[in-house]
PDB file of C-alpha atoms in Angstrom:
ATOM      1  CA  MET H   1     -21.551  -7.289  -4.582  1.00  0.00           C
ATOM      2  CA  ALA H   2     -20.041  -6.074  -7.808  1.00  0.00           C
ATOM      3  CA  LEU H   3     -21.460  -2.631  -7.071  1.00  0.00           C
ATOM      4  CA  ALA H   4     -19.786  -2.400  -3.645  1.00  0.00           C
ATOM      5  CA  ALA H   5     -16.962  -0.190  -4.800  1.00  0.00           C
ATOM      6  CA  ALA H   6     -19.211   2.104  -6.686  1.00  0.00           C
ATOM      7  CA  VAL H   7     -21.588   2.836  -3.804  1.00  0.00           C
ATOM      8  CA  ARG H   8     -19.199   3.079  -0.858  1.00  0.00           C
ATOM      9  CA  VAL H   9     -19.132   6.447   0.832  1.00  0.00           C
ATOM     10  CA  PRO H  10     -15.642   8.032   0.222  1.00  0.00           C
ATOM     11  CA  ALA H  11     -13.676   8.765   3.317  1.00  0.00           C
ATOM     12  CA  ARG H  12     -13.392  12.421   2.271  1.00  0.00           C
ATOM     13  CA  VAL H  13     -17.186  12.757   2.492  1.00  0.00           C
ATOM     14  CA  LEU H  14     -17.203  11.467   5.983  1.00  0.00           C
ATOM     15  CA  LEU H  15     -14.490  13.891   6.908  1.00  0.00           C
ATOM     16  CA  ARG H  16     -16.336  16.804   5.393  1.00  0.00           C
ATOM     17  CA  ALA H  17     -19.409  15.871   7.394  1.00  0.00           C
ATOM     18  CA  GLY H  18     -17.397  15.779  10.557  1.00  0.00           C
ATOM     19  CA  ALA H  19     -17.961  12.007  10.994  1.00  0.00           C
ATOM     20  CA  ARG H  20     -15.491   9.725  12.694  1.00  0.00           C
ATOM     21  CA  LEU H  21     -14.740   6.427  11.092  1.00  0.00           C
ATOM     22  CA  PRO H  22     -15.198   3.461  13.424  1.00  0.00           C
ATOM     23  CA  GLY H  23     -11.941   2.769  15.247  1.00  0.00           C
ATOM     24  CA  VAL H  24     -10.041   5.465  13.409  1.00  0.00           C
ATOM     25  CA  ALA H  25      -8.395   8.590  14.798  1.00  0.00           C
ATOM     26  CA  LEU H  26      -7.674  10.748  11.759  1.00  0.00           C
ATOM     27  CA  GLY H  27      -5.965  13.650  13.487  1.00  0.00           C
ATOM     28  CA  LEU H  28      -5.433  15.840  10.437  1.00  0.00           C
ATOM     29  CA  THR H  29      -2.606  18.207  11.372  1.00  0.00           C
ATOM     30  CA  GLU H  30      -3.206  20.908   8.802  1.00  0.00           C
ATOM     31  CA  ARG H  31      -6.213  21.682   6.680  1.00  0.00           C
ATOM     32  CA  VAL H  32      -5.170  23.098   3.331  1.00  0.00           C
ATOM     33  CA  ASP H  33      -7.743  24.705   1.009  1.00  0.00           C
ATOM     34  CA  GLY H  34      -6.779  25.268  -2.546  1.00  0.00           C
ATOM     35  CA  TRP H  35      -3.378  23.694  -3.093  1.00  0.00           C
ATOM     36  CA  GLY H  36      -3.014  25.668  -6.310  1.00  0.00           C
ATOM     37  CA  ASP H  37      -0.122  27.661  -4.916  1.00  0.00           C
ATOM     38  CA  GLY H  38       1.779  24.365  -4.475  1.00  0.00           C
ATOM     39  CA  ALA H  39       3.572  25.824  -1.437  1.00  0.00           C
ATOM     40  CA  ARG H  40       1.838  24.160   1.494  1.00  0.00           C
ATOM     41  CA  ARG H  41       2.128  20.750   2.982  1.00  0.00           C
ATOM     42  CA  PHE H  42      -0.813  18.892   4.376  1.00  0.00           C
ATOM     43  CA  GLY H  43      -1.458  15.500   5.823  1.00  0.00           C
ATOM     44  CA  SER H  44      -2.426  13.592   8.962  1.00  0.00           C
ATOM     45  CA  GLN H  45      -0.807  12.110  11.926  1.00  0.00           C
ATOM     46  CA  ARG H  46       0.801   9.342   9.928  1.00  0.00           C
ATOM     47  CA  VAL H  47       1.000  10.695   6.325  1.00  0.00           C
ATOM     48  CA  LEU H  48       2.835  13.785   5.112  1.00  0.00           C
ATOM     49  CA  VAL H  49       1.987  15.106   1.602  1.00  0.00           C
ATOM     50  CA  GLU H  50       4.314  17.645  -0.078  1.00  0.00           C
ATOM     51  CA  PRO H  51       2.401  19.040  -3.039  1.00  0.00           C
ATOM     52  CA  ASP H  52       3.922  20.762  -6.066  1.00  0.00           C
ATOM     53  CA  ALA H  53       0.865  21.817  -7.949  1.00  0.00           C
ATOM     54  CA  GLY H  54       3.042  23.634 -10.547  1.00  0.00           C
ATOM     55  CA  ALA H  55       4.572  20.356 -11.546  1.00  0.00           C
ATOM     56  CA  GLY H  56       1.297  18.397 -10.997  1.00  0.00           C
ATOM     57  CA  VAL H  57       3.046  16.041  -8.551  1.00  0.00           C
ATOM     58  CA  ALA H  58       2.795  15.377  -4.833  1.00  0.00           C
ATOM     59  CA  VAL H  59       5.216  13.403  -2.664  1.00  0.00           C
ATOM     60  CA  MET H  60       3.401  11.225  -0.128  1.00  0.00           C
ATOM     61  CA  LYS H  61       5.610  10.254   2.798  1.00  0.00           C
ATOM     62  CA  LEU H  62       4.694   7.414   5.172  1.00  0.00           C
ATOM     63  CA  LYS H  63       5.482   8.471   8.764  1.00  0.00           C
ATOM     64  CA  ASN H  64       4.160   5.880  11.163  1.00  0.00           C
ATOM     65  CA  PRO H  65       7.391   5.180  13.154  1.00  0.00           C
ATOM     66  CA  PRO H  66       9.296   3.167  13.792  1.00  0.00           C
ATOM     67  CA  VAL H  67       8.612   0.915  10.767  1.00  0.00           C
ATOM     68  CA  ASN H  68       5.453   2.327   9.010  1.00  0.00           C
ATOM     69  CA  THR H  69       3.357  -0.640  10.117  1.00  0.00           C
ATOM     70  CA  LEU H  70      -0.052  -0.534   8.360  1.00  0.00           C
ATOM     71  CA  SER H  71      -2.323  -0.143  11.361  1.00  0.00           C
ATOM     72  CA  LEU H  72      -6.120   0.455  10.833  1.00  0.00           C
ATOM     73  CA  GLU H  73      -5.688   4.163  11.370  1.00  0.00           C
ATOM     74  CA  PHE H  74      -2.751   4.367   8.999  1.00  0.00           C
ATOM     75  CA  LEU H  75      -4.556   2.475   6.240  1.00  0.00           C
ATOM     76  CA  THR H  76      -7.474   4.896   6.471  1.00  0.00           C
ATOM     77  CA  GLU H  77      -5.275   8.022   6.467  1.00  0.00           C
ATOM     78  CA  LEU H  78      -3.454   6.802   3.339  1.00  0.00           C
ATOM     79  CA  VAL H  79      -6.738   6.304   1.513  1.00  0.00           C
ATOM     80  CA  ILE H  80      -8.016   9.726   2.535  1.00  0.00           C
ATOM     81  CA  CYS H  81      -4.826  11.508   1.398  1.00  0.00           C
ATOM     82  CA  LEU H  82      -4.857   9.753  -1.959  1.00  0.00           C
ATOM     83  CA  GLU H  83      -8.584  10.625  -2.422  1.00  0.00           C
ATOM     84  CA  LYS H  84      -7.782  14.258  -1.647  1.00  0.00           C
ATOM     85  CA  LEU H  85      -5.070  14.373  -4.294  1.00  0.00           C
ATOM     86  CA  GLU H  86      -7.296  12.617  -6.889  1.00  0.00           C
ATOM     87  CA  ASN H  87      -9.992  15.197  -6.390  1.00  0.00           C
ATOM     88  CA  ASP H  88      -7.668  18.152  -6.941  1.00  0.00           C
ATOM     89  CA  LYS H  89      -7.295  18.282 -10.723  1.00  0.00           C
ATOM     90  CA  SER H  90      -3.981  20.163 -10.511  1.00  0.00           C
ATOM     91  CA  PHE H  91      -2.339  16.839  -9.544  1.00  0.00           C
ATOM     92  CA  ARG H  92      -1.520  14.069 -12.003  1.00  0.00           C
ATOM     93  CA  GLY H  93       0.976  12.019 -10.149  1.00  0.00           C
ATOM     94  CA  VAL H  94       2.177  10.909  -6.696  1.00  0.00           C
ATOM     95  CA  VAL H  95       5.571   9.663  -5.457  1.00  0.00           C
ATOM     96  CA  LEU H  96       5.117   7.277  -2.562  1.00  0.00           C
ATOM     97  CA  THR H  97       8.070   7.107  -0.100  1.00  0.00           C
ATOM     98  CA  SER H  98       8.943   6.754   3.499  1.00  0.00           C
ATOM     99  CA  ASP H  99       9.797   9.307   6.223  1.00  0.00           C
ATOM    100  CA  CYS H 100      11.184   6.494   8.471  1.00  0.00           C
ATOM    101  CA  PRO H 101      14.867   5.796   7.983  1.00  0.00           C
ATOM    102  CA  GLY H 102      15.716   2.356   6.689  1.00  0.00           C
ATOM    103  CA  VAL H 103      12.138   1.135   6.255  1.00  0.00           C
ATOM    104  CA  PHE H 104       9.626   1.772   3.532  1.00  0.00           C
ATOM    105  CA  SER H 105       6.881  -0.195   5.342  1.00  0.00           C
ATOM    106  CA  ALA H 106       7.053  -3.332   7.447  1.00  0.00           C
ATOM    107  CA  GLY H 107       3.620  -4.271   6.143  1.00  0.00           C
ATOM    108  CA  LEU H 108       0.379  -5.137   7.876  1.00  0.00           C
ATOM    109  CA  ASP H 109       0.106  -4.660  11.550  1.00  0.00           C
ATOM    110  CA  LEU H 110       0.157  -8.101  13.154  1.00  0.00           C
ATOM    111  CA  THR H 111      -1.128  -6.686  16.420  1.00  0.00           C
ATOM    112  CA  GLU H 112      -4.359  -5.873  14.550  1.00  0.00           C
ATOM    113  CA  MET H 113      -4.682  -9.589  13.744  1.00  0.00           C
ATOM    114  CA  CYS H 114      -3.755 -11.082  17.108  1.00  0.00           C
ATOM    115  CA  GLY H 115      -5.915 -11.350  20.203  1.00  0.00           C
ATOM    116  CA  LYS H 116      -8.782  -9.214  18.904  1.00  0.00           C
ATOM    117  CA  SER H 117     -12.436  -9.928  18.121  1.00  0.00           C
ATOM    118  CA  PRO H 118     -13.706 -11.272  14.796  1.00  0.00           C
ATOM    119  CA  ALA H 119     -15.435  -7.948  14.253  1.00  0.00           C
ATOM    120  CA  HIS H 120     -12.096  -6.174  14.562  1.00  0.00           C
ATOM    121  CA  TYR H 121     -10.477  -8.563  12.145  1.00  0.00           C
ATOM    122  CA  ALA H 122     -13.217  -7.837   9.618  1.00  0.00           C
ATOM    123  CA  GLU H 123     -12.861  -4.126   9.989  1.00  0.00           C
ATOM    124  CA  TYR H 124      -9.125  -4.268   9.606  1.00  0.00           C
ATOM    125  CA  TRP H 125      -9.360  -6.483   6.520  1.00  0.00           C
ATOM    126  CA  LYS H 126     -11.946  -4.220   4.834  1.00  0.00           C
ATOM    127  CA  ALA H 127      -9.530  -1.260   5.344  1.00  0.00           C
ATOM    128  CA  THR H 128      -6.699  -3.346   3.748  1.00  0.00           C
ATOM    129  CA  GLN H 129      -8.904  -4.154   0.764  1.00  0.00           C
ATOM    130  CA  GLU H 130      -9.889  -0.517   0.472  1.00  0.00           C
ATOM    131  CA  LEU H 131      -6.250   0.636   0.422  1.00  0.00           C
ATOM    132  CA  TRP H 132      -5.433  -1.867  -2.364  1.00  0.00           C
ATOM    133  CA  LEU H 133      -8.495  -0.967  -4.491  1.00  0.00           C
ATOM    134  CA  GLN H 134      -7.929   2.774  -4.185  1.00  0.00           C
ATOM    135  CA  PHE H 135      -4.183   2.620  -5.072  1.00  0.00           C
ATOM    136  CA  TYR H 136      -4.534  -0.085  -7.678  1.00  0.00           C
ATOM    137  CA  GLN H 137      -7.353   1.699  -9.527  1.00  0.00           C
ATOM    138  CA  SER H 138      -6.045   5.240  -9.081  1.00  0.00           C
ATOM    139  CA  ASN H 139      -6.130   7.488 -12.128  1.00  0.00           C
ATOM    140  CA  LEU H 140      -3.005   9.187 -10.880  1.00  0.00           C
ATOM    141  CA  VAL H 141       0.471   8.094 -11.901  1.00  0.00           C
ATOM    142  CA  LEU H 142       1.850   6.414  -8.817  1.00  0.00           C
ATOM    143  CA  VAL H 143       5.571   5.789  -8.481  1.00  0.00           C
ATOM    144  CA  SER H 144       7.217   4.156  -5.459  1.00  0.00           C
ATOM    145  CA  ALA H 145      10.527   5.596  -4.209  1.00  0.00           C
ATOM    146  CA  ILE H 146      11.435   2.608  -2.020  1.00  0.00           C
ATOM    147  CA  ASN H 147      14.032   3.962   0.446  1.00  0.00           C
ATOM    148  CA  GLY H 148      13.948   1.122   2.935  1.00  0.00           C
ATOM    149  CA  ALA H 149      12.994  -2.485   3.722  1.00  0.00           C
ATOM    150  CA  CYS H 150       9.744  -3.423   1.983  1.00  0.00           C
ATOM    151  CA  PRO H 151       8.244  -6.794   3.059  1.00  0.00           C
ATOM    152  CA  ALA H 152       4.665  -8.114   2.858  1.00  0.00           C
ATOM    153  CA  GLY H 153       2.008  -5.404   2.937  1.00  0.00           C
ATOM    154  CA  GLY H 154       4.695  -2.737   2.177  1.00  0.00           C
ATOM    155  CA  CYS H 155       5.594  -4.700  -0.929  1.00  0.00           C
ATOM    156  CA  LEU H 156       1.887  -4.985  -1.825  1.00  0.00           C
ATOM    157  CA  MET H 157       1.476  -1.233  -1.672  1.00  0.00           C
ATOM    158  CA  THR H 158       4.415  -0.673  -4.069  1.00  0.00           C
ATOM    159  CA  LEU H 159       3.027  -3.315  -6.442  1.00  0.00           C
ATOM    160  CA  THR H 160      -0.146  -1.209  -6.855  1.00  0.00           C
ATOM    161  CA  CYS H 161       2.063   1.584  -8.270  1.00  0.00           C
ATOM    162  CA  ASP H 162       2.878   2.111 -11.990  1.00  0.00           C
ATOM    163  CA  TYR H 163       6.675   2.148 -11.404  1.00  0.00           C
ATOM    164  CA  ARG H 164       9.044   1.216  -8.648  1.00  0.00           C
ATOM    165  CA  VAL H 165      12.507   2.620  -7.789  1.00  0.00           C
ATOM    166  CA  LEU H 166      14.529   0.835  -5.058  1.00  0.00           C
ATOM    167  CA  ALA H 167      17.564   2.072  -3.184  1.00  0.00           C
ATOM    168  CA  ASP H 168      20.681   0.045  -3.777  1.00  0.00           C
ATOM    169  CA  ASN H 169      21.213  -1.119  -0.202  1.00  0.00           C
ATOM    170  CA  PRO H 170      21.487  -4.849   0.621  1.00  0.00           C
ATOM    171  CA  ARG H 171      19.390  -4.381   3.755  1.00  0.00           C
ATOM    172  CA  TYR H 172      16.437  -3.115   1.727  1.00  0.00           C
ATOM    173  CA  CYS H 173      14.761  -6.356   0.575  1.00  0.00           C
ATOM    174  CA  ILE H 174      11.351  -6.489  -1.008  1.00  0.00           C
ATOM    175  CA  GLY H 175       8.784  -9.286  -1.353  1.00  0.00           C
ATOM    176  CA  LEU H 176       5.670 -11.008  -0.064  1.00  0.00           C
ATOM    177  CA  ASN H 177       7.059 -13.152   2.781  1.00  0.00           C
ATOM    178  CA  GLU H 178       3.751 -14.258   4.396  1.00  0.00           C
ATOM    179  CA  THR H 179       4.566 -17.947   4.418  1.00  0.00           C
ATOM    180  CA  GLN H 180       7.554 -17.257   6.633  1.00  0.00           C
ATOM    181  CA  LEU H 181       5.007 -16.163   9.242  1.00  0.00           C
ATOM    182  CA  GLY H 182       2.820 -19.168   8.788  1.00  0.00           C
ATOM    183  CA  ILE H 183       0.137 -17.316   6.914  1.00  0.00           C
ATOM    184  CA  VAL H 184      -0.973 -17.314   3.274  1.00  0.00           C
ATOM    185  CA  ALA H 185      -1.037 -14.372   0.929  1.00  0.00           C
ATOM    186  CA  PRO H 186      -4.623 -13.803  -0.295  1.00  0.00           C
ATOM    187  CA  PHE H 187      -5.511 -14.278  -3.932  1.00  0.00           C
ATOM    188  CA  TRP H 188      -5.395 -10.557  -4.729  1.00  0.00           C
ATOM    189  CA  PHE H 189      -1.894 -10.310  -3.289  1.00  0.00           C
ATOM    190  CA  LYS H 190      -0.946 -13.189  -5.566  1.00  0.00           C
ATOM    191  CA  ASP H 191      -2.666 -11.678  -8.560  1.00  0.00           C
ATOM    192  CA  THR H 192      -0.913  -8.344  -8.109  1.00  0.00           C
ATOM    193  CA  LEU H 193       2.557  -9.997  -7.789  1.00  0.00           C
ATOM    194  CA  GLU H 194       1.885 -12.384 -10.677  1.00  0.00           C
ATOM    195  CA  ASN H 195       0.834  -9.416 -12.947  1.00  0.00           C
ATOM    196  CA  VAL H 196       4.294  -7.818 -12.233  1.00  0.00           C
ATOM    197  CA  ILE H 197       6.736 -10.778 -12.328  1.00  0.00           C
ATOM    198  CA  GLY H 198       4.877 -13.634 -14.044  1.00  0.00           C
ATOM    199  CA  HIS H 199       3.356 -16.941 -12.848  1.00  0.00           C
ATOM    200  CA  ARG H 200       6.426 -19.055 -12.265  1.00  0.00           C
ATOM    201  CA  ALA H 201       8.446 -16.353 -10.503  1.00  0.00           C
ATOM    202  CA  ALA H 202       5.382 -15.443  -8.364  1.00  0.00           C
ATOM    203  CA  GLU H 203       4.708 -19.080  -7.461  1.00  0.00           C
ATOM    204  CA  ARG H 204       8.317 -19.614  -6.263  1.00  0.00           C
ATOM    205  CA  ALA H 205       8.462 -16.274  -4.448  1.00  0.00           C
ATOM    206  CA  LEU H 206       5.109 -16.882  -2.646  1.00  0.00           C
ATOM    207  CA  GLN H 207       5.835 -20.469  -1.577  1.00  0.00           C
ATOM    208  CA  LEU H 208       9.225 -19.657  -0.254  1.00  0.00           C
ATOM    209  CA  GLY H 209       8.224 -16.201   1.143  1.00  0.00           C
ATOM    210  CA  LEU H 210      11.224 -14.650  -0.674  1.00  0.00           C
ATOM    211  CA  LEU H 211      12.515 -11.252   0.126  1.00  0.00           C
ATOM    212  CA  PHE H 212      14.686  -9.989  -2.784  1.00  0.00           C
ATOM    213  CA  PRO H 213      17.702  -7.812  -2.261  1.00  0.00           C
ATOM    214  CA  PRO H 214      18.069  -4.962  -4.803  1.00  0.00           C
ATOM    215  CA  ALA H 215      19.948  -6.796  -7.570  1.00  0.00           C
ATOM    216  CA  GLU H 216      17.654  -9.815  -7.440  1.00  0.00           C
ATOM    217  CA  ALA H 217      14.598  -7.618  -7.158  1.00  0.00           C
ATOM    218  CA  LEU H 218      15.642  -5.871 -10.436  1.00  0.00           C
ATOM    219  CA  GLN H 219      16.380  -9.209 -12.112  1.00  0.00           C
ATOM    220  CA  VAL H 220      13.040 -10.751 -11.248  1.00  0.00           C
ATOM    221  CA  GLY H 221      11.235  -7.528 -12.184  1.00  0.00           C
ATOM    222  CA  ILE H 222       9.566  -6.705  -8.875  1.00  0.00           C
ATOM    223  CA  VAL H 223      11.211  -3.254  -9.216  1.00  0.00           C
ATOM    224  CA  ASP H 224      11.959  -1.257 -12.298  1.00  0.00           C
ATOM    225  CA  GLN H 225      15.161   0.541 -11.261  1.00  0.00           C
ATOM    226  CA  VAL H 226      17.818   0.237  -8.528  1.00  0.00           C
ATOM    227  CA  VAL H 227      19.749   3.465  -7.813  1.00  0.00           C
ATOM    228  CA  PRO H 228      21.986   4.862  -5.101  1.00  0.00           C
ATOM    229  CA  GLU H 229      19.999   5.671  -1.970  1.00  0.00           C
ATOM    230  CA  GLU H 230      20.394   9.431  -2.307  1.00  0.00           C
ATOM    231  CA  GLN H 231      18.968   9.333  -5.803  1.00  0.00           C
ATOM    232  CA  VAL H 232      15.769   7.328  -5.092  1.00  0.00           C
ATOM    233  CA  GLN H 233      13.329  10.239  -4.838  1.00  0.00           C
ATOM    234  CA  SER H 234      14.853  12.249  -7.725  1.00  0.00           C
ATOM    235  CA  THR H 235      14.764   9.194  -9.938  1.00  0.00           C
ATOM    236  CA  ALA H 236      11.152   8.566  -9.002  1.00  0.00           C
ATOM    237  CA  LEU H 237      10.297  12.179  -9.936  1.00  0.00           C
ATOM    238  CA  SER H 238      12.104  11.810 -13.301  1.00  0.00           C
ATOM    239  CA  ALA H 239      10.136   8.575 -13.961  1.00  0.00           C
ATOM    240  CA  ILE H 240       6.898  10.239 -13.090  1.00  0.00           C
ATOM    241  CA  ALA H 241       7.615  13.080 -15.502  1.00  0.00           C
ATOM    242  CA  GLN H 242       8.041  10.575 -18.301  1.00  0.00           C
ATOM    243  CA  TRP H 243       4.660   8.935 -17.541  1.00  0.00           C
ATOM    244  CA  MET H 244       3.022  12.378 -17.413  1.00  0.00           C
ATOM    245  CA  THR H 245       4.015  13.088 -21.012  1.00  0.00           C
ATOM    246  CA  ILE H 246       1.272  10.751 -22.095  1.00  0.00           C
ATOM    247  CA  PRO H 247      -2.250  12.330 -22.337  1.00  0.00           C
ATOM    248  CA  ASP H 248      -4.124  11.433 -19.164  1.00  0.00           C
ATOM    249  CA  HIS H 249      -7.268  10.061 -20.798  1.00  0.00           C
ATOM    250  CA  ALA H 250      -5.251   7.597 -22.948  1.00  0.00           C
ATOM    251  CA  ARG H 251      -3.008   6.477 -20.057  1.00  0.00           C
ATOM    252  CA  GLN H 252      -5.905   6.172 -17.585  1.00  0.00           C
ATOM    253  CA  LEU H 253      -8.106   4.140 -19.981  1.00  0.00           C
ATOM    254  CA  THR H 254      -5.176   1.849 -20.781  1.00  0.00           C
ATOM    255  CA  LYS H 255      -4.378   1.385 -17.043  1.00  0.00           C
ATOM    256  CA  ALA H 256      -8.023   0.601 -16.251  1.00  0.00           C
ATOM    257  CA  MET H 257      -8.180  -1.860 -19.167  1.00  0.00           C
ATOM    258  CA  MET H 258      -5.032  -3.654 -17.972  1.00  0.00           C
ATOM    259  CA  ARG H 259      -6.085  -3.795 -14.309  1.00  0.00           C
ATOM    260  CA  LYS H 260      -9.902  -4.330 -14.607  1.00  0.00           C
ATOM    261  CA  ALA H 261      -9.974  -8.102 -14.338  1.00  0.00           C
ATOM    262  CA  THR H 262      -7.677  -8.162 -11.291  1.00  0.00           C
ATOM    263  CA  ALA H 263      -9.650  -5.409  -9.462  1.00  0.00           C
ATOM    264  CA  SER H 264     -13.031  -6.910 -10.411  1.00  0.00           C
ATOM    265  CA  ARG H 265     -12.023 -10.279  -8.963  1.00  0.00           C
ATOM    266  CA  LEU H 266     -11.685  -8.743  -5.492  1.00  0.00           C
ATOM    267  CA  ILE H 267     -14.657  -6.372  -5.825  1.00  0.00           C
ATOM    268  CA  THR H 268     -16.992  -9.309  -6.628  1.00  0.00           C
ATOM    269  CA  GLN H 269     -15.585 -11.409  -3.768  1.00  0.00           C
ATOM    270  CA  ARG H 270     -14.983  -8.791  -1.069  1.00  0.00           C
ATOM    271  CA  ASP H 271     -17.393 -10.159   1.507  1.00  0.00           C
ATOM    272  CA  ALA H 272     -16.242 -13.702   1.005  1.00  0.00           C
ATOM    273  CA  ASP H 273     -12.621 -12.608   1.228  1.00  0.00           C
ATOM    274  CA  VAL H 274     -13.333 -10.879   4.534  1.00  0.00           C
ATOM    275  CA  GLN H 275     -15.038 -13.950   5.827  1.00  0.00           C
ATOM    276  CA  ASN H 276     -12.219 -16.165   4.747  1.00  0.00           C
ATOM    277  CA  PHE H 277      -9.664 -13.932   6.361  1.00  0.00           C
ATOM    278  CA  VAL H 278     -11.601 -13.776   9.723  1.00  0.00           C
ATOM    279  CA  SER H 279     -12.024 -17.555   9.733  1.00  0.00           C
ATOM    280  CA  PHE H 280      -8.400 -18.155   8.940  1.00  0.00           C
ATOM    281  CA  ILE H 281      -6.853 -15.628  11.289  1.00  0.00           C
ATOM    282  CA  SER H 282      -9.158 -16.717  14.212  1.00  0.00           C
ATOM    283  CA  LYS H 283      -7.781 -20.266  14.181  1.00  0.00           C
ATOM    284  CA  ASP H 284      -5.971 -21.194  17.358  1.00  0.00           C
ATOM    285  CA  SER H 285      -2.923 -22.425  15.479  1.00  0.00           C
ATOM    286  CA  ILE H 286      -2.646 -19.156  13.491  1.00  0.00           C
ATOM    287  CA  GLN H 287      -3.139 -17.036  16.662  1.00  0.00           C
ATOM    288  CA  LYS H 288      -0.386 -19.044  18.389  1.00  0.00           C
ATOM    289  CA  SER H 289       1.939 -18.625  15.468  1.00  0.00           C
ATOM    290  CA  LEU H 290       1.341 -14.905  15.399  1.00  0.00           C
ATOM    291  CA  GLN H 291       1.740 -14.561  19.147  1.00  0.00           C
ATOM    292  CA  LEU H 292       5.120 -16.458  18.990  1.00  0.00           C
ATOM    293  CA  TYR H 293       6.313 -14.219  16.177  1.00  0.00           C
ATOM    294  CA  LEU H 294       5.369 -11.049  18.088  1.00  0.00           C
ATOM    295  CA  GLU H 295       7.087 -12.324  21.201  1.00  0.00           C
ATOM    296  CA  ARG H 296      10.258 -12.984  19.200  1.00  0.00           C
ATOM    297  CA  LEU H 297      10.094  -9.415  17.852  1.00  0.00           C
ATOM    298  CA  LYS H 298       9.814  -8.050  21.408  1.00  0.00           C
ATOM    299  CA  GLU H 299      12.831 -10.134  22.484  1.00  0.00           C
ATOM    300  CA  LYS H 300      14.890  -8.730  19.550  1.00  0.00           C
ATOM    301  CA  LYS H 301      13.930  -5.187  20.559  1.00  0.00           C
ATOM    302  CA  GLY H 302      14.813  -5.944  24.132  1.00  0.00           C
TER     303      GLY H 302
END
């Protein structure tokens, strides 16, 4: 099982071979060969990448409206876009931000976990694991420009990054609020948060399902900077420039050293983690809780 990550077939290989991932519609909108001119956008139905090869940086924008929910298709497209950037040596860093006003990402798609088959739950959870592993272990410098609300899975995605900049807007809270939905954050969610804010703060935040407004997010350390909303992306680009002053090999080896134990813990337990998730999410009580929550969301929209 420890070799699982090393032997998986990268999504880009499947794309090149013309294969279709099970349950995933990739819908690439523009094929870009040779980004060296730095002038062309590329992406997929739900991800827009704006490359600047001259600066060695790309801005990856989440665009799965209305709230960038991490559906199975969206998870896969994000991984493919990151892999494409990692395999173009003209890029050293990525700014991750949202194209949906007011929301960075609402997190995992609860409709993927409700009323479906165990096989679907397993497929969805494997895609969630894959996103975390790819982003957490990326050799690129990853900086989050958090320009909207960022709960649960959205928060997890930013926690995989090297640096986080949050817009100073009281509506833009960030945190792992799973317990508020009657579910439990998996151990690797917990590990990632604990690595960022420490054990005691993580324990309190996870038990209470806390969502931190900007000032509290900065105080607890879940973000590194809070700036006016119009300065979020420019601040993220300035931060990434600082990280890129460090020689890549030294920074990458240090990052791998710091993150190896956390990543290895999931890699060695991937199958068991999937089985635990499927068993948990399939329980009648959990399904009822999710259904009630989804119904309340529909009523609010109505």
